[in-house]
Short mmCIF file of N, CA, C and O in Angstrom, two decimals:
data_model
loop_
_atom_site.label_atom_id
_atom_site.label_comp_id
_atom_site.label_asym_id
_atom_site.label_seq_id
_atom_site.Cartn_x
_atom_site.Cartn_y
_atom_site.Cartn_z
N MET A 1 -8.60 -18.54 25.87
CA MET A 1 -9.25 -17.29 25.18
C MET A 1 -10.22 -17.60 24.71
O MET A 1 -10.67 -17.58 24.01
N HIS A 2 -11.09 -16.30 24.61
CA HIS A 2 -12.73 -16.23 24.21
C HIS A 2 -12.64 -16.45 22.92
O HIS A 2 -11.90 -15.19 22.39
N SER A 3 -13.55 -16.25 22.45
CA SER A 3 -14.01 -16.11 20.98
C SER A 3 -14.18 -14.73 20.45
O SER A 3 -13.69 -14.36 20.06
N LYS A 4 -14.26 -14.28 21.48
CA LYS A 4 -14.54 -12.47 20.99
C LYS A 4 -12.81 -12.09 21.20
O LYS A 4 -12.52 -11.19 20.66
N ASP A 5 -12.29 -12.32 22.53
CA ASP A 5 -11.07 -11.60 22.14
C ASP A 5 -10.33 -12.53 21.64
O ASP A 5 -9.57 -11.44 20.47
N LEU A 6 -10.28 -13.94 21.04
CA LEU A 6 -9.45 -13.82 19.79
C LEU A 6 -9.89 -13.32 18.28
O LEU A 6 -8.62 -13.07 17.68
N GLU A 7 -11.05 -13.02 18.26
CA GLU A 7 -12.24 -12.91 17.18
C GLU A 7 -10.99 -11.18 16.88
O GLU A 7 -10.70 -10.44 16.11
N GLU A 8 -10.95 -10.35 18.25
CA GLU A 8 -10.57 -9.24 18.41
C GLU A 8 -9.04 -8.62 17.99
O GLU A 8 -8.21 -8.17 17.67
N LYS A 9 -8.35 -9.55 18.37
CA LYS A 9 -6.91 -9.75 18.38
C LYS A 9 -6.40 -10.65 16.64
O LYS A 9 -5.82 -9.46 16.35
N ILE A 10 -7.49 -10.72 16.12
CA ILE A 10 -7.36 -11.35 14.80
C ILE A 10 -7.33 -10.11 13.69
O ILE A 10 -6.36 -9.77 13.33
N VAL A 11 -8.50 -9.36 14.41
CA VAL A 11 -8.74 -7.98 13.50
C VAL A 11 -7.46 -7.03 13.48
O VAL A 11 -7.20 -6.71 12.36
N GLN A 12 -7.30 -7.17 14.70
CA GLN A 12 -6.06 -6.00 15.17
C GLN A 12 -4.92 -6.44 14.28
O GLN A 12 -4.20 -5.58 13.86
N GLN A 13 -4.25 -7.78 14.15
CA GLN A 13 -3.25 -8.47 13.71
C GLN A 13 -3.01 -8.01 12.24
O GLN A 13 -2.32 -7.92 11.92
N TYR A 14 -4.55 -8.62 11.46
CA TYR A 14 -5.06 -7.90 10.18
C TYR A 14 -4.88 -6.42 9.78
O TYR A 14 -4.33 -6.03 9.13
N GLN A 15 -5.19 -5.56 10.49
CA GLN A 15 -5.32 -4.36 10.56
C GLN A 15 -3.88 -3.22 10.74
O GLN A 15 -3.41 -2.60 10.21
N GLY A 16 -2.89 -4.23 11.41
CA GLY A 16 -1.41 -3.82 11.66
C GLY A 16 -1.13 -4.30 10.33
O GLY A 16 0.18 -3.64 9.64
N GLU A 17 -0.85 -5.68 9.72
CA GLU A 17 -0.39 -6.14 8.67
C GLU A 17 -0.68 -5.01 7.54
O GLU A 17 -0.46 -4.89 6.36
N GLU A 18 -2.58 -4.64 7.33
CA GLU A 18 -2.87 -3.86 6.08
C GLU A 18 -1.81 -2.31 6.31
O GLU A 18 -1.64 -2.02 5.58
N LYS A 19 -1.63 -2.09 7.42
CA LYS A 19 -0.98 -0.52 7.57
C LYS A 19 0.66 -0.68 6.75
O LYS A 19 1.15 0.24 6.50
N MET A 20 0.76 -2.09 6.79
CA MET A 20 2.63 -2.31 6.69
C MET A 20 2.47 -2.59 5.53
O MET A 20 3.15 -1.66 4.34
N MET A 21 1.12 -2.85 4.99
CA MET A 21 1.18 -2.99 3.81
C MET A 21 0.85 -1.27 2.58
O MET A 21 1.51 -1.43 1.66
N ILE A 22 0.12 -0.68 3.49
CA ILE A 22 0.25 0.83 2.85
C ILE A 22 1.29 1.25 2.81
O ILE A 22 1.66 1.91 1.91
N LEU A 23 1.79 1.09 3.96
CA LEU A 23 3.77 1.89 3.79
C LEU A 23 4.62 1.32 3.26
O LEU A 23 5.25 1.81 2.09
N VAL A 24 4.42 -0.17 2.96
CA VAL A 24 5.40 -0.46 1.76
C VAL A 24 5.08 0.01 0.26
O VAL A 24 5.70 0.76 -0.57
N PHE A 25 3.45 0.29 -0.02
CA PHE A 25 3.25 0.93 -1.33
C PHE A 25 3.50 2.29 -1.26
O PHE A 25 4.11 2.57 -2.21
N ALA A 26 3.14 2.93 0.01
CA ALA A 26 3.60 4.62 -0.38
C ALA A 26 4.75 4.71 -0.16
O ALA A 26 5.46 5.39 -1.36
N GLN A 27 5.76 4.01 0.32
CA GLN A 27 7.19 3.90 0.29
C GLN A 27 8.16 3.75 -1.49
O GLN A 27 9.00 4.46 -1.59
N TRP A 28 7.11 2.77 -1.83
CA TRP A 28 7.86 2.31 -2.97
C TRP A 28 7.72 3.38 -4.24
O TRP A 28 8.30 3.42 -5.12
N CYS A 29 6.42 3.87 -4.03
CA CYS A 29 6.27 5.02 -4.64
C CYS A 29 6.99 6.73 -4.76
O CYS A 29 7.42 6.95 -5.78
N VAL A 30 7.56 6.47 -3.37
CA VAL A 30 8.39 7.66 -3.04
C VAL A 30 9.74 7.38 -4.00
O VAL A 30 10.46 7.85 -4.82
N ASN A 31 10.45 6.07 -3.42
CA ASN A 31 11.28 5.51 -4.33
C ASN A 31 11.42 5.69 -5.59
O ASN A 31 12.56 5.81 -6.77
N HIS A 32 9.96 5.77 -6.69
CA HIS A 32 9.92 5.87 -7.92
C HIS A 32 9.49 7.04 -8.24
O HIS A 32 9.22 7.36 -9.24
N ASP A 33 9.71 8.42 -7.72
CA ASP A 33 8.90 9.46 -7.77
C ASP A 33 7.37 9.87 -8.35
O ASP A 33 7.57 10.06 -9.12
N LEU A 34 6.97 8.39 -7.38
CA LEU A 34 5.47 8.66 -8.01
C LEU A 34 4.72 9.36 -6.65
O LEU A 34 5.01 9.09 -5.33
N ASP A 35 3.18 9.46 -6.98
CA ASP A 35 2.35 10.01 -5.78
C ASP A 35 1.60 9.01 -5.77
O ASP A 35 0.80 8.49 -6.42
N PRO A 36 1.34 8.41 -4.19
CA PRO A 36 0.92 7.98 -3.81
C PRO A 36 -0.39 7.73 -3.96
O PRO A 36 -1.06 6.95 -4.30
N GLU A 37 -0.97 8.93 -3.49
CA GLU A 37 -2.69 8.91 -3.52
C GLU A 37 -3.06 9.27 -4.56
O GLU A 37 -4.00 8.88 -5.03
N GLU A 38 -2.20 9.68 -5.94
CA GLU A 38 -2.75 9.63 -6.90
C GLU A 38 -3.14 8.33 -7.85
O GLU A 38 -3.66 8.16 -8.15
N LEU A 39 -1.87 7.27 -7.69
CA LEU A 39 -1.87 6.57 -7.92
C LEU A 39 -3.24 5.62 -7.14
O LEU A 39 -3.59 4.63 -7.88
N TYR A 40 -3.34 5.93 -5.89
CA TYR A 40 -4.42 5.41 -5.37
C TYR A 40 -5.75 5.44 -5.65
O TYR A 40 -6.58 5.32 -6.27
N LEU A 41 -5.86 7.13 -6.34
CA LEU A 41 -7.02 7.69 -6.56
C LEU A 41 -7.51 7.03 -8.12
O LEU A 41 -8.64 6.63 -8.61
N ARG A 42 -6.27 6.89 -8.89
CA ARG A 42 -6.69 6.12 -10.37
C ARG A 42 -6.92 4.58 -10.05
O ARG A 42 -8.00 4.48 -10.67
N ALA A 43 -6.51 3.97 -8.99
CA ALA A 43 -7.18 2.45 -8.57
C ALA A 43 -8.37 2.77 -8.37
O ALA A 43 -9.38 1.90 -8.59
N TYR A 44 -8.92 3.36 -7.42
CA TYR A 44 -9.95 3.75 -6.76
C TYR A 44 -10.30 5.13 -7.04
O TYR A 44 -10.95 5.75 -5.99
N PRO A 45 -11.20 5.37 -7.70
CA PRO A 45 -11.22 6.75 -8.09
C PRO A 45 -12.97 7.30 -6.98
O PRO A 45 -13.01 8.28 -6.93
N ASN A 46 -13.63 5.78 -7.08
CA ASN A 46 -15.09 6.67 -6.25
C ASN A 46 -14.81 6.78 -4.79
O ASN A 46 -15.21 6.93 -3.72
N GLN A 47 -13.35 6.51 -4.23
CA GLN A 47 -12.98 6.27 -2.96
C GLN A 47 -12.34 7.93 -2.30
O GLN A 47 -11.65 8.36 -3.65
N SER A 48 -12.64 8.50 -1.28
CA SER A 48 -12.64 9.47 -1.06
C SER A 48 -11.05 9.40 -0.42
O SER A 48 -10.46 8.73 -0.37
N SER A 49 -10.58 10.64 0.31
CA SER A 49 -9.22 10.25 0.79
C SER A 49 -8.95 9.19 1.99
O SER A 49 -10.44 8.61 2.49
N ASN A 50 -7.93 8.82 1.77
CA ASN A 50 -7.77 7.70 2.75
C ASN A 50 -6.23 8.38 3.83
O ASN A 50 -5.70 8.15 3.75
N PRO A 51 -6.86 7.72 4.74
CA PRO A 51 -6.31 8.15 6.39
C PRO A 51 -5.22 7.68 6.49
O PRO A 51 -4.06 7.78 6.82
N ALA A 52 -5.19 6.19 6.37
CA ALA A 52 -4.33 5.35 6.28
C ALA A 52 -3.23 5.64 5.26
O ALA A 52 -1.93 5.05 5.86
N LEU A 53 -3.74 6.05 4.07
CA LEU A 53 -2.57 6.35 3.39
C LEU A 53 -1.94 7.21 3.68
O LEU A 53 -0.51 7.41 3.51
N ARG A 54 -3.08 8.21 4.22
CA ARG A 54 -1.95 9.53 4.34
C ARG A 54 -0.95 9.59 5.69
O ARG A 54 -0.04 10.23 5.94
N GLU A 55 -1.33 8.76 6.73
CA GLU A 55 -0.46 8.43 7.74
C GLU A 55 0.60 7.64 7.13
O GLU A 55 2.00 7.93 7.53
N ALA A 56 0.11 6.62 6.59
CA ALA A 56 1.49 5.98 5.70
C ALA A 56 2.74 6.86 4.97
O ALA A 56 3.80 6.91 5.29
N ILE A 57 2.32 8.04 4.29
CA ILE A 57 2.56 8.97 3.91
C ILE A 57 4.10 9.73 4.49
O ILE A 57 4.92 9.98 4.01
N GLU A 58 3.11 10.20 5.82
CA GLU A 58 3.89 10.90 6.95
C GLU A 58 5.26 9.65 7.35
O GLU A 58 6.26 10.41 7.88
N LEU A 59 5.08 8.61 7.01
CA LEU A 59 6.20 7.84 7.54
C LEU A 59 6.95 7.28 6.91
O LEU A 59 8.19 6.42 6.89
N THR A 60 6.94 7.69 5.21
CA THR A 60 7.74 7.47 4.56
C THR A 60 9.11 8.06 4.49
O THR A 60 9.24 9.63 5.53
N VAL A 61 10.25 7.71 3.77
CA VAL A 61 11.78 8.64 4.13
C VAL A 61 12.19 8.80 2.89
O VAL A 61 11.83 7.91 1.46
N PRO A 62 12.80 10.20 2.82
CA PRO A 62 13.50 10.26 1.28
C PRO A 62 13.88 9.30 0.43
O PRO A 62 14.24 8.16 0.87
N LYS A 63 13.81 9.16 -0.56
CA LYS A 63 14.10 7.57 -1.29
C LYS A 63 15.82 7.49 -1.34
O LYS A 63 15.85 6.39 -1.36
N GLU A 64 16.75 8.22 -1.12
CA GLU A 64 17.63 8.12 -0.67
C GLU A 64 18.42 7.33 0.59
O GLU A 64 19.15 6.53 0.30
N GLU A 65 17.24 7.59 1.14
CA GLU A 65 17.42 6.84 2.71
C GLU A 65 16.56 5.38 2.78
O GLU A 65 17.06 4.77 4.23
N ALA A 66 15.97 5.10 1.68
CA ALA A 66 14.92 4.22 2.17
C ALA A 66 15.65 2.87 1.36
O ALA A 66 16.87 2.96 0.24
N GLY A 67 15.23 1.52 1.93
CA GLY A 67 15.59 0.55 0.89
C GLY A 67 15.00 0.20 0.19
O GLY A 67 14.15 0.61 -0.37
N GLU A 68 16.34 -0.65 -1.46
CA GLU A 68 14.86 -0.81 -2.04
C GLU A 68 13.74 -1.86 -1.90
O GLU A 68 13.76 -2.78 -1.31
N ILE A 69 12.55 -1.55 -2.42
CA ILE A 69 11.23 -2.57 -2.49
C ILE A 69 11.37 -3.08 -4.31
O ILE A 69 10.97 -1.89 -5.26
N ALA A 70 11.41 -4.22 -4.09
CA ALA A 70 11.13 -4.85 -5.09
C ALA A 70 9.78 -4.97 -6.15
O ALA A 70 8.91 -4.49 -5.21
N ASP A 71 9.64 -4.44 -7.18
CA ASP A 71 8.44 -4.29 -8.15
C ASP A 71 7.22 -5.54 -7.43
O ASP A 71 6.72 -5.95 -6.83
N GLN A 72 8.20 -6.75 -7.42
CA GLN A 72 7.89 -8.70 -7.35
C GLN A 72 6.76 -8.41 -6.01
O GLN A 72 5.69 -8.79 -5.60
N THR A 73 8.12 -7.54 -4.72
CA THR A 73 7.46 -7.44 -3.33
C THR A 73 6.31 -6.40 -3.69
O THR A 73 5.46 -7.35 -2.72
N LEU A 74 6.38 -5.81 -3.73
CA LEU A 74 5.12 -4.83 -3.88
C LEU A 74 4.17 -5.14 -4.35
O LEU A 74 2.47 -5.47 -3.75
N LEU A 75 3.88 -5.99 -5.43
CA LEU A 75 2.55 -6.60 -6.57
C LEU A 75 2.39 -7.81 -5.58
O LEU A 75 0.87 -7.91 -5.30
N GLY A 76 3.29 -8.23 -5.03
CA GLY A 76 2.50 -9.58 -3.99
C GLY A 76 2.01 -9.66 -2.53
O GLY A 76 0.71 -10.08 -2.39
N VAL A 77 2.47 -8.23 -1.81
CA VAL A 77 1.79 -7.45 -0.93
C VAL A 77 0.56 -7.29 -1.35
O VAL A 77 -0.65 -7.36 -0.59
N LEU A 78 0.49 -6.46 -2.61
CA LEU A 78 -1.03 -5.78 -2.70
C LEU A 78 -2.14 -7.30 -2.95
O LEU A 78 -3.38 -6.91 -2.45
N SER A 79 -1.49 -8.40 -3.09
CA SER A 79 -2.31 -9.32 -3.79
C SER A 79 -2.88 -10.20 -2.55
O SER A 79 -4.17 -10.35 -2.79
N LEU A 80 -1.92 -10.15 -1.79
CA LEU A 80 -2.17 -10.83 -0.49
C LEU A 80 -3.48 -9.85 0.10
O LEU A 80 -4.24 -11.04 0.98
N PHE A 81 -3.92 -8.66 0.09
CA PHE A 81 -4.83 -8.08 0.50
C PHE A 81 -5.53 -7.87 -0.50
O PHE A 81 -6.93 -7.08 -0.35
N GLY A 82 -5.70 -8.18 -1.87
CA GLY A 82 -6.71 -8.07 -2.59
C GLY A 82 -7.25 -6.70 -3.48
O GLY A 82 -7.89 -6.77 -3.57
N ASN A 83 -5.58 -5.92 -3.19
CA ASN A 83 -5.46 -4.92 -4.24
C ASN A 83 -5.60 -4.81 -5.48
O ASN A 83 -4.49 -4.45 -5.54
N ASP A 84 -6.76 -5.66 -6.27
CA ASP A 84 -5.91 -6.34 -7.49
C ASP A 84 -6.06 -4.56 -8.56
O ASP A 84 -5.35 -4.73 -8.97
N ASP A 85 -7.04 -3.78 -8.23
CA ASP A 85 -6.95 -3.22 -8.92
C ASP A 85 -5.87 -1.76 -8.87
O ASP A 85 -5.27 -1.45 -9.60
N LEU A 86 -5.35 -1.94 -7.23
CA LEU A 86 -4.01 -0.74 -6.93
C LEU A 86 -2.69 -1.82 -8.01
O LEU A 86 -1.94 -0.88 -8.78
N ALA A 87 -2.89 -2.76 -7.85
CA ALA A 87 -2.02 -3.89 -8.24
C ALA A 87 -1.48 -3.30 -9.91
O ALA A 87 -0.75 -3.28 -10.54
N PHE A 88 -2.73 -3.01 -10.83
CA PHE A 88 -2.89 -3.15 -12.11
C PHE A 88 -2.19 -1.61 -12.78
O PHE A 88 -1.38 -1.67 -13.22
N ILE A 89 -2.53 -0.68 -11.41
CA ILE A 89 -2.35 0.26 -11.55
C ILE A 89 -0.91 0.64 -11.54
O ILE A 89 0.01 1.20 -12.13
N ILE A 90 0.30 -0.11 -10.47
CA ILE A 90 1.24 -0.57 -10.55
C ILE A 90 2.05 -0.93 -11.76
O ILE A 90 3.17 -0.53 -11.92
N THR A 91 1.60 -2.09 -12.08
CA THR A 91 1.69 -2.60 -13.10
C THR A 91 1.88 -2.24 -14.34
O THR A 91 2.76 -1.81 -14.88
N GLU A 92 1.05 -0.79 -14.64
CA GLU A 92 1.10 -0.05 -15.72
C GLU A 92 2.66 0.59 -15.65
O GLU A 92 3.23 1.57 -16.41
N GLU A 93 2.76 1.17 -14.46
CA GLU A 93 3.75 2.43 -13.57
C GLU A 93 5.19 1.45 -13.91
O GLU A 93 6.15 2.05 -14.64
N ILE A 94 5.30 0.16 -13.61
CA ILE A 94 6.69 -0.47 -14.33
C ILE A 94 6.84 -0.49 -15.51
O ILE A 94 7.86 -0.24 -15.84
N GLN A 95 5.20 -0.68 -16.02
CA GLN A 95 5.76 -0.95 -17.69
C GLN A 95 6.35 0.32 -18.28
O GLN A 95 7.13 0.25 -19.05
N LYS A 96 5.72 1.76 -17.77
CA LYS A 96 6.52 2.91 -18.28
C LYS A 96 7.91 2.83 -18.36
O LYS A 96 8.70 3.85 -18.76
N ARG A 97 8.48 2.09 -17.08
CA ARG A 97 9.91 2.37 -16.54
C ARG A 97 10.62 1.67 -17.82
O ARG A 97 12.04 1.81 -18.02
N LYS A 98 10.23 0.82 -18.21
CA LYS A 98 10.56 -0.45 -19.14
C LYS A 98 10.85 0.03 -20.67
O LYS A 98 10.22 0.54 -21.06
#
């Protein structure tokens, strides 16, 4: 495999994993009656609309149909992708529940 092909494959894999992370975030929000776009904008106020987030929101299911997503699972996934600002906002929301 040429290095260019390998590089492209790695980028595609990362993008796929990133989409899964966004979907986990969006579904966690739905499961806790939170607006994923509002939380995202709180974490990243200088970013405009996120197409990947909108796509993920369309893929979420009602919380009654969704499996449980543990708070620590979401925080771990966000950490893997360096979304510390979003993890901070999520942590604030978790504290409000307690």
